[in-house]
mmCIF file of C-alpha atoms in Angstrom:
data_model
loop_
_atom_site.group_PDB
_atom_site.id
_atom_site.type_symbol
_atom_site.label_atom_id
_atom_site.label_comp_id
_atom_site.label_asym_id
_atom_site.label_seq_id
_atom_site.Cartn_x
_atom_site.Cartn_y
_atom_site.Cartn_z
ATOM 1 C CA MET A 17 -0.408 0.140 -22.687
ATOM 2 C CA ILE A 18 2.841 0.750 -20.812
ATOM 3 C CA ASP A 19 5.774 1.935 -22.908
ATOM 4 C CA ALA A 20 8.268 -0.926 -23.123
ATOM 5 C CA SER A 21 11.363 1.250 -22.813
ATOM 6 C CA ALA A 22 9.943 3.117 -19.811
ATOM 7 C CA LEU A 23 9.098 -0.188 -18.155
ATOM 8 C CA ALA A 24 12.602 -1.546 -18.802
ATOM 9 C CA ARG A 25 14.158 1.541 -17.204
ATOM 10 C CA ALA A 26 11.824 1.314 -14.207
ATOM 11 C CA LEU A 27 12.557 -2.363 -13.641
ATOM 12 C CA ALA A 28 16.297 -1.712 -13.820
ATOM 13 C CA GLN A 29 15.955 1.060 -11.243
ATOM 14 C CA TYR A 30 13.783 -1.156 -9.022
ATOM 15 C CA ARG A 31 16.422 -3.893 -9.021
ATOM 16 C CA ARG A 32 19.215 -1.381 -8.368
ATOM 17 C CA ASP A 33 17.620 1.072 -5.922
ATOM 18 C CA GLY A 34 14.704 -0.859 -4.422
ATOM 19 C CA TYR A 35 12.081 1.434 -5.939
ATOM 20 C CA ALA A 36 10.942 2.934 -9.237
ATOM 21 C CA VAL A 37 8.264 5.201 -10.725
ATOM 22 C CA LEU A 38 6.250 4.658 -13.900
ATOM 23 C CA ARG A 39 4.614 7.806 -15.216
ATOM 24 C CA GLY A 40 1.050 8.031 -16.502
ATOM 25 C CA VAL A 41 0.104 4.373 -16.132
ATOM 26 C CA PHE A 42 -3.555 5.293 -15.520
ATOM 27 C CA THR A 43 -5.365 8.011 -17.486
ATOM 28 C CA ALA A 44 -6.889 11.178 -16.076
ATOM 29 C CA ALA A 45 -10.391 9.761 -16.600
ATOM 30 C CA GLU A 46 -9.485 6.549 -14.792
ATOM 31 C CA VAL A 47 -7.944 8.450 -11.898
ATOM 32 C CA ALA A 48 -11.052 10.642 -11.638
ATOM 33 C CA ALA A 49 -13.220 7.529 -11.328
ATOM 34 C CA ILE A 50 -10.931 6.078 -8.653
ATOM 35 C CA ALA A 51 -11.007 9.420 -6.820
ATOM 36 C CA CYS A 52 -14.810 9.129 -6.689
ATOM 37 C CA ALA A 53 -14.385 5.700 -5.118
ATOM 38 C CA PHE A 54 -12.101 7.249 -2.494
ATOM 39 C CA ASP A 55 -14.774 9.826 -1.763
ATOM 40 C CA ARG A 56 -17.440 7.131 -1.376
ATOM 41 C CA HIS A 57 -15.339 5.203 1.109
ATOM 42 C CA TRP A 58 -14.355 8.334 3.009
ATOM 43 C CA ALA A 59 -18.022 9.221 3.492
ATOM 44 C CA LYS A 60 -18.890 5.683 4.521
ATOM 45 C CA GLY A 61 -16.008 5.399 6.970
ATOM 46 C CA MET A 62 -16.594 8.790 8.540
ATOM 47 C CA ALA A 63 -20.221 7.821 9.216
ATOM 48 C CA TYR A 64 -19.032 5.049 11.542
ATOM 49 C CA PRO A 65 -18.582 5.921 15.236
ATOM 50 C CA THR A 66 -15.293 4.014 15.374
ATOM 51 C CA SER A 67 -13.218 1.595 13.291
ATOM 52 C CA PHE A 68 -15.318 -1.035 11.542
ATOM 53 C CA ARG A 69 -14.501 -4.503 10.258
ATOM 54 C CA HIS A 70 -16.363 -7.005 8.085
ATOM 55 C CA GLY A 71 -14.070 -9.915 7.327
ATOM 56 C CA ASN A 72 -10.943 -8.561 5.622
ATOM 57 C CA LEU A 73 -12.654 -5.224 4.951
ATOM 58 C CA LEU A 74 -11.510 -2.678 7.534
ATOM 59 C CA TYR A 75 -12.252 1.024 7.952
ATOM 60 C CA ARG A 76 -9.463 2.310 10.222
ATOM 61 C CA LEU A 77 -10.436 5.589 11.885
ATOM 62 C CA GLY A 78 -8.153 7.824 13.898
ATOM 63 C CA ALA A 79 -8.246 10.913 16.122
ATOM 64 C CA ASP A 80 -6.286 13.873 14.785
ATOM 65 C CA GLU A 81 -5.311 16.764 17.066
ATOM 66 C CA SER A 82 -6.459 19.337 14.498
ATOM 67 C CA LEU A 83 -9.335 17.679 12.626
ATOM 68 C CA GLY A 84 -10.759 15.288 15.188
ATOM 69 C CA LYS A 85 -12.053 12.054 13.689
ATOM 70 C CA ILE A 86 -10.436 11.111 10.375
ATOM 71 C CA LEU A 87 -10.351 8.009 8.214
ATOM 72 C CA ARG A 88 -6.745 6.848 8.019
ATOM 73 C CA LEU A 89 -7.158 3.934 5.632
ATOM 74 C CA VAL A 90 -9.451 1.259 4.277
ATOM 75 C CA GLN A 91 -8.174 -2.289 3.886
ATOM 76 C CA TRP A 92 -9.648 -4.477 1.137
ATOM 77 C CA PRO A 93 -12.315 -2.074 -0.189
ATOM 78 C CA SER A 94 -12.342 -4.192 -3.347
ATOM 79 C CA TYR A 95 -14.661 -6.717 -1.688
ATOM 80 C CA VAL A 96 -17.455 -4.137 -1.813
ATOM 81 C CA ASP A 97 -16.343 -1.784 -4.608
ATOM 82 C CA PRO A 98 -16.521 -3.167 -8.179
ATOM 83 C CA LEU A 99 -14.381 -0.388 -9.655
ATOM 84 C CA LEU A 100 -11.528 -0.888 -7.204
ATOM 85 C CA GLU A 101 -11.859 -4.644 -7.657
ATOM 86 C CA GLN A 102 -11.240 -4.196 -11.384
ATOM 87 C CA VAL A 103 -8.321 -1.847 -10.845
ATOM 88 C CA ARG A 104 -6.478 -4.193 -8.469
ATOM 89 C CA ARG A 105 -6.267 -6.867 -11.225
ATOM 90 C CA ASP A 106 -5.904 -4.567 -14.223
ATOM 91 C CA PRO A 107 -3.632 -6.146 -16.876
ATOM 92 C CA ARG A 108 -1.192 -3.253 -16.531
ATOM 93 C CA TRP A 109 -0.170 -4.609 -13.129
ATOM 94 C CA LEU A 110 0.748 -7.912 -14.749
ATOM 95 C CA ALA A 111 2.955 -6.129 -17.275
ATOM 96 C CA ILE A 112 4.837 -4.502 -14.396
ATOM 97 C CA LEU A 113 4.940 -7.530 -12.099
ATOM 98 C CA GLU A 114 5.569 -10.479 -14.410
ATOM 99 C CA PRO A 115 9.275 -9.697 -14.996
ATOM 100 C CA LEU A 116 9.737 -9.580 -11.216
ATOM 101 C CA ILE A 117 7.485 -12.284 -9.743
ATOM 102 C CA GLY A 118 5.975 -14.241 -12.639
ATOM 103 C CA ARG A 119 2.428 -14.903 -13.871
ATOM 104 C CA ASP A 120 0.924 -16.600 -10.792
ATOM 105 C CA ILE A 121 0.370 -13.735 -8.374
ATOM 106 C CA LYS A 122 -1.495 -13.347 -5.096
ATOM 107 C CA GLN A 123 -2.356 -10.083 -3.391
ATOM 108 C CA ILE A 124 -1.575 -9.233 0.229
ATOM 109 C CA ILE A 125 -2.305 -5.492 0.327
ATOM 110 C CA ASN A 126 -5.372 -3.660 -1.026
ATOM 111 C CA GLN A 127 -5.679 -0.294 0.710
ATOM 112 C CA LEU A 128 -6.898 3.269 0.334
ATOM 113 C CA HIS A 129 -4.777 5.877 2.139
ATOM 114 C CA TRP A 130 -5.585 9.527 2.865
ATOM 115 C CA LYS A 131 -3.575 12.490 4.122
ATOM 116 C CA PRO A 132 -6.333 15.083 4.548
ATOM 117 C CA PRO A 133 -5.447 18.783 4.473
ATOM 118 C CA GLY A 134 -4.947 20.341 7.857
ATOM 119 C CA ALA A 135 -4.292 17.094 9.712
ATOM 120 C CA ALA A 136 -1.789 17.447 12.534
ATOM 121 C CA GLY A 137 -0.573 13.878 12.082
ATOM 122 C CA ALA A 138 -1.346 11.409 9.279
ATOM 123 C CA GLU A 139 2.320 10.439 9.129
ATOM 124 C CA PHE A 140 4.050 7.097 8.694
ATOM 125 C CA ALA A 141 7.272 6.437 10.578
ATOM 126 C CA PHE A 142 10.233 5.069 8.650
ATOM 127 C CA HIS A 143 9.776 1.320 8.240
ATOM 128 C CA GLN A 144 10.120 -1.680 5.952
ATOM 129 C CA ASP A 145 7.002 -3.469 4.726
ATOM 130 C CA ALA A 146 8.614 -6.759 5.773
ATOM 131 C CA ARG A 147 7.580 -5.696 9.292
ATOM 132 C CA PHE A 148 3.961 -6.543 8.412
ATOM 133 C CA ARG A 149 4.445 -9.873 6.650
ATOM 134 C CA ARG A 150 3.283 -12.071 9.503
ATOM 135 C CA PRO A 151 3.410 -14.846 10.344
ATOM 136 C CA ALA A 152 6.848 -15.126 8.795
ATOM 137 C CA SER A 153 6.246 -18.827 8.142
ATOM 138 C CA ALA A 154 3.584 -17.922 5.535
ATOM 139 C CA TYR A 155 6.091 -16.027 3.344
ATOM 140 C CA ARG A 156 9.101 -17.449 1.531
ATOM 141 C CA ASN A 157 11.870 -15.667 -0.390
ATOM 142 C CA LEU A 158 10.303 -12.412 0.749
ATOM 143 C CA ALA A 159 12.983 -10.109 -0.678
ATOM 144 C CA THR A 160 12.409 -11.343 -4.233
ATOM 145 C CA SER A 161 8.806 -12.559 -4.162
ATOM 146 C CA TYR A 162 6.919 -9.434 -3.027
ATOM 147 C CA VAL A 163 6.341 -6.096 -4.781
ATOM 148 C CA GLN A 164 4.459 -3.162 -3.242
ATOM 149 C CA THR A 165 2.764 -0.679 -5.570
ATOM 150 C CA GLY A 166 1.085 2.681 -5.062
ATOM 151 C CA LEU A 167 -1.134 4.559 -7.521
ATOM 152 C CA ALA A 168 -1.201 8.356 -7.031
ATOM 153 C CA ILE A 169 -4.683 9.869 -7.070
ATOM 154 C CA ASP A 170 -3.475 13.402 -6.266
ATOM 155 C CA PRO A 171 -0.119 15.085 -6.811
ATOM 156 C CA HIS A 172 2.405 13.780 -4.277
ATOM 157 C CA ARG A 173 4.932 16.373 -3.183
ATOM 158 C CA ARG A 174 7.177 16.894 -0.164
ATOM 159 C CA ALA A 175 4.737 19.469 1.191
ATOM 160 C CA ASN A 176 1.735 17.149 1.232
ATOM 161 C CA GLY A 177 3.449 14.092 2.637
ATOM 162 C CA ALA A 178 4.957 12.350 -0.362
ATOM 163 C CA MET A 179 6.785 9.144 0.453
ATOM 164 C CA ARG A 180 10.432 9.569 1.490
ATOM 165 C CA LEU A 181 12.619 6.615 0.656
ATOM 166 C CA TYR A 182 16.175 5.365 1.232
ATOM 167 C CA PRO A 183 17.609 4.087 -2.094
ATOM 168 C CA GLY A 184 19.472 0.810 -1.906
ATOM 169 C CA SER A 185 18.137 -0.043 1.539
ATOM 170 C CA GLN A 186 16.561 -3.227 0.179
ATOM 171 C CA ARG A 187 20.042 -4.752 0.425
ATOM 172 C CA LEU A 188 20.460 -4.000 4.141
ATOM 173 C CA GLY A 189 18.218 -6.762 5.475
ATOM 174 C CA ALA A 190 15.730 -6.240 8.290
ATOM 175 C CA LYS A 191 16.175 -3.032 10.279
ATOM 176 C CA GLU A 192 14.462 -1.987 13.504
ATOM 177 C CA LEU A 193 13.264 1.552 12.845
ATOM 178 C CA ALA A 194 9.789 2.412 14.100
ATOM 179 C CA GLY A 195 8.639 1.720 17.646
ATOM 180 C CA PRO A 196 6.443 -1.202 18.659
ATOM 181 C CA GLY A 197 3.115 0.485 17.853
ATOM 182 C CA PRO A 198 1.462 1.047 14.459
ATOM 183 C CA VAL A 199 3.690 3.048 12.096
ATOM 184 C CA LEU A 200 0.727 5.270 11.134
ATOM 185 C CA ASP A 201 0.563 6.467 14.748
ATOM 186 C CA GLN A 202 4.223 7.536 14.797
ATOM 187 C CA ALA A 203 5.928 10.573 13.292
ATOM 188 C CA MET A 204 8.557 10.254 10.577
ATOM 189 C CA GLY A 205 11.903 11.434 11.968
ATOM 190 C CA ASP A 206 15.520 11.347 10.845
ATOM 191 C CA GLU A 207 16.533 10.126 14.295
ATOM 192 C CA GLN A 208 15.057 6.739 13.392
ATOM 193 C CA LEU A 209 17.557 6.433 10.567
ATOM 194 C CA ILE A 210 20.511 7.815 12.505
ATOM 195 C CA ALA A 211 19.905 5.297 15.303
ATOM 196 C CA ALA A 212 20.115 2.534 12.687
ATOM 197 C CA GLY A 213 23.421 3.902 11.353
ATOM 198 C CA LEU A 214 21.898 5.425 8.200
ATOM 199 C CA ASP A 215 22.462 8.871 6.678
ATOM 200 C CA PRO A 216 19.226 10.890 6.259
ATOM 201 C CA LYS A 217 20.914 12.913 3.483
ATOM 202 C CA ARG A 218 20.473 9.916 1.202
ATOM 203 C CA LEU A 219 16.681 10.103 1.356
ATOM 204 C CA VAL A 220 14.744 10.889 -1.820
ATOM 205 C CA ASP A 221 11.219 12.280 -2.194
ATOM 206 C CA VAL A 222 9.031 10.076 -4.384
ATOM 207 C CA GLU A 223 7.068 12.818 -6.130
ATOM 208 C CA LEU A 224 4.158 11.638 -8.254
ATOM 209 C CA ASP A 225 1.438 13.039 -10.468
ATOM 210 C CA PRO A 226 -2.061 11.521 -10.663
ATOM 211 C CA GLY A 227 -1.913 8.259 -12.598
ATOM 212 C CA ASP A 228 1.747 7.583 -11.781
ATOM 213 C CA VAL A 229 2.666 4.278 -10.165
ATOM 214 C CA ALA A 230 5.446 3.776 -7.618
ATOM 215 C CA LEU A 231 6.779 0.329 -6.766
ATOM 216 C CA TRP A 232 9.155 -0.617 -3.989
ATOM 217 C CA ASN A 233 10.749 -3.626 -2.334
ATOM 218 C CA VAL A 234 9.522 -5.145 0.916
ATOM 219 C CA TYR A 235 12.851 -4.206 2.577
ATOM 220 C CA THR A 236 13.093 -0.673 1.165
ATOM 221 C CA ILE A 237 13.050 1.835 4.023
ATOM 222 C CA HIS A 238 10.392 4.504 3.590
ATOM 223 C CA GLY A 239 8.033 6.796 5.456
ATOM 224 C CA SER A 240 5.957 9.903 4.878
ATOM 225 C CA GLY A 241 5.359 13.172 6.683
ATOM 226 C CA PRO A 242 2.250 15.270 7.288
ATOM 227 C CA ASN A 243 0.197 17.068 4.661
ATOM 228 C CA GLU A 244 0.869 20.797 5.044
ATOM 229 C CA THR A 245 -1.144 21.894 1.995
ATOM 230 C CA GLU A 246 -4.814 22.680 1.404
ATOM 231 C CA GLY A 247 -5.474 19.612 -0.768
ATOM 232 C CA ASP A 248 -5.761 15.890 -0.087
ATOM 233 C CA ARG A 249 -3.031 13.332 -0.792
ATOM 234 C CA ARG A 250 -4.601 9.992 -1.699
ATOM 235 C CA PHE A 251 -2.767 6.756 -2.534
ATOM 236 C CA TYR A 252 -4.176 3.421 -3.741
ATOM 237 C CA LEU A 253 -1.861 0.666 -2.469
ATOM 238 C CA ASN A 254 -1.746 -2.858 -3.863
ATOM 239 C CA GLY A 255 0.879 -5.369 -2.743
ATOM 240 C CA TYR A 256 1.569 -8.506 -4.766
ATOM 241 C CA VAL A 257 3.472 -11.733 -4.119
ATOM 242 C CA ARG A 258 4.600 -14.740 -6.135
ATOM 243 C CA ALA A 259 1.874 -17.286 -5.416
ATOM 244 C CA GLN A 260 4.176 -20.243 -4.790
ATOM 245 C CA ASP A 261 6.014 -18.279 -2.099
ATOM 246 C CA CYS A 262 2.970 -17.296 -0.055
ATOM 247 C CA ASP A 263 0.420 -19.359 1.870
ATOM 248 C CA ARG A 264 -2.002 -16.424 2.251
ATOM 249 C CA GLY A 265 -3.606 -13.757 0.119
ATOM 250 C CA GLU A 266 -6.208 -13.374 -2.587
ATOM 251 C CA TRP A 267 -5.417 -14.363 -6.158
ATOM 252 C CA ALA A 268 -4.824 -11.460 -8.549
ATOM 253 C CA PHE A 269 -3.494 -13.330 -11.605
ATOM 254 C CA ARG A 270 -3.406 -17.048 -12.288
ATOM 255 C CA ASP A 271 -1.159 -17.948 -15.243
ATOM 256 C CA GLY A 272 -1.513 -14.318 -16.291
ATOM 257 C CA ALA A 273 -5.317 -14.242 -16.219
ATOM 258 C CA PRO A 274 -7.027 -11.762 -13.838
ATOM 259 C CA VAL A 275 -8.848 -13.514 -10.984
ATOM 260 C CA PRO A 276 -11.922 -11.834 -9.445
ATOM 261 C CA LEU A 277 -12.513 -11.882 -5.715
ATOM 262 C CA GLY A 278 -14.759 -14.562 -4.244
ATOM 263 C CA GLU A 279 -15.285 -15.575 -0.636
ATOM 264 C CA PRO A 280 -12.635 -13.900 1.566
ATOM 265 C CA VAL A 281 -9.535 -15.941 2.363
ATOM 266 C CA LEU A 282 -6.980 -15.512 5.127
ATOM 267 C CA VAL A 283 -4.705 -12.525 4.596
ATOM 268 C CA HIS A 284 -3.875 -10.643 7.834
ATOM 269 C CA TYR A 285 -7.068 -10.837 9.870
ATOM 270 C CA GLU A 286 -6.406 -13.904 12.004
ATOM 271 C CA GLU A 287 -10.012 -14.187 13.223
ATOM 272 C CA LEU A 288 -11.485 -14.195 9.710
ATOM 273 C CA HIS A 289 -13.209 -17.564 10.152
ATOM 274 C CA ALA A 290 -13.957 -17.209 13.870
ATOM 275 C CA ARG A 291 -15.466 -13.724 13.620
ATOM 276 C CA PRO A 292 -16.323 -12.864 10.004
ATOM 277 C CA GLU A 293 -19.446 -10.837 10.831
ATOM 278 C CA PRO A 294 -19.604 -7.010 10.713
ATOM 279 C CA HIS A 295 -18.484 -5.386 13.974
ATOM 280 C CA PHE A 296 -17.024 -2.207 15.414
ATOM 281 C CA LEU A 297 -13.576 -2.140 16.995
ATOM 282 C CA GLU A 298 -12.522 -0.454 20.210
ATOM 283 C CA ASP A 299 -9.691 1.882 19.215
#
């Protein structure tokens, strides 16, 4: 159960600043179980010779200058992981989301993210999530219909690559920040903000403890640096959208009732129906 007064404060901050944090939404026992799921998917992904896709499920591997092969993220692990499938439609998400986007909610993002200790990179350049909502014709009223959430599995601090965020930037509209390539292959740098006419001194570090939930707007500018500690920094991301404003995505809640996953539907993988079979990708 989420404390009503804490939720009210978080929602007010979200509307004002474009982000908010709710403390202790998931218990230590629940986080420990989710951490085991992360470990399972890390082991599975690292056993692949290169990135692997099966429908919407994607294991995205990368080459780090210090560690060699690493698993950067897994998209839509919930198709094959019953625990994560339950977590993505836990009623606590509805309590957070309903005041913002209603009771009919689809899901666009379901991802596991790692920042392993000792990695030379594992950064995310400053960006807005609106950059990834493509094709634009599939999304309506994006600024008010989409909420991104992140559940901390480990402590998130500046030293291990906690998210850095620009408060109030959700009101600035679309900004060109990162280069044309994937943001996870680019370093986070203040020069990106300065070039866009923004003051890096306004950045805040979104520091979290395990079980805390962060939420932010699709236009909120954010990024994250490398992990310079000896421990991992794991983040379970789930992005939700008002169903009537989105032509894609899996259902999460229909009239407030959790909806389990069935056969995969179109989200971001454009070849879902043409090439749904398991296959490796050339990175």
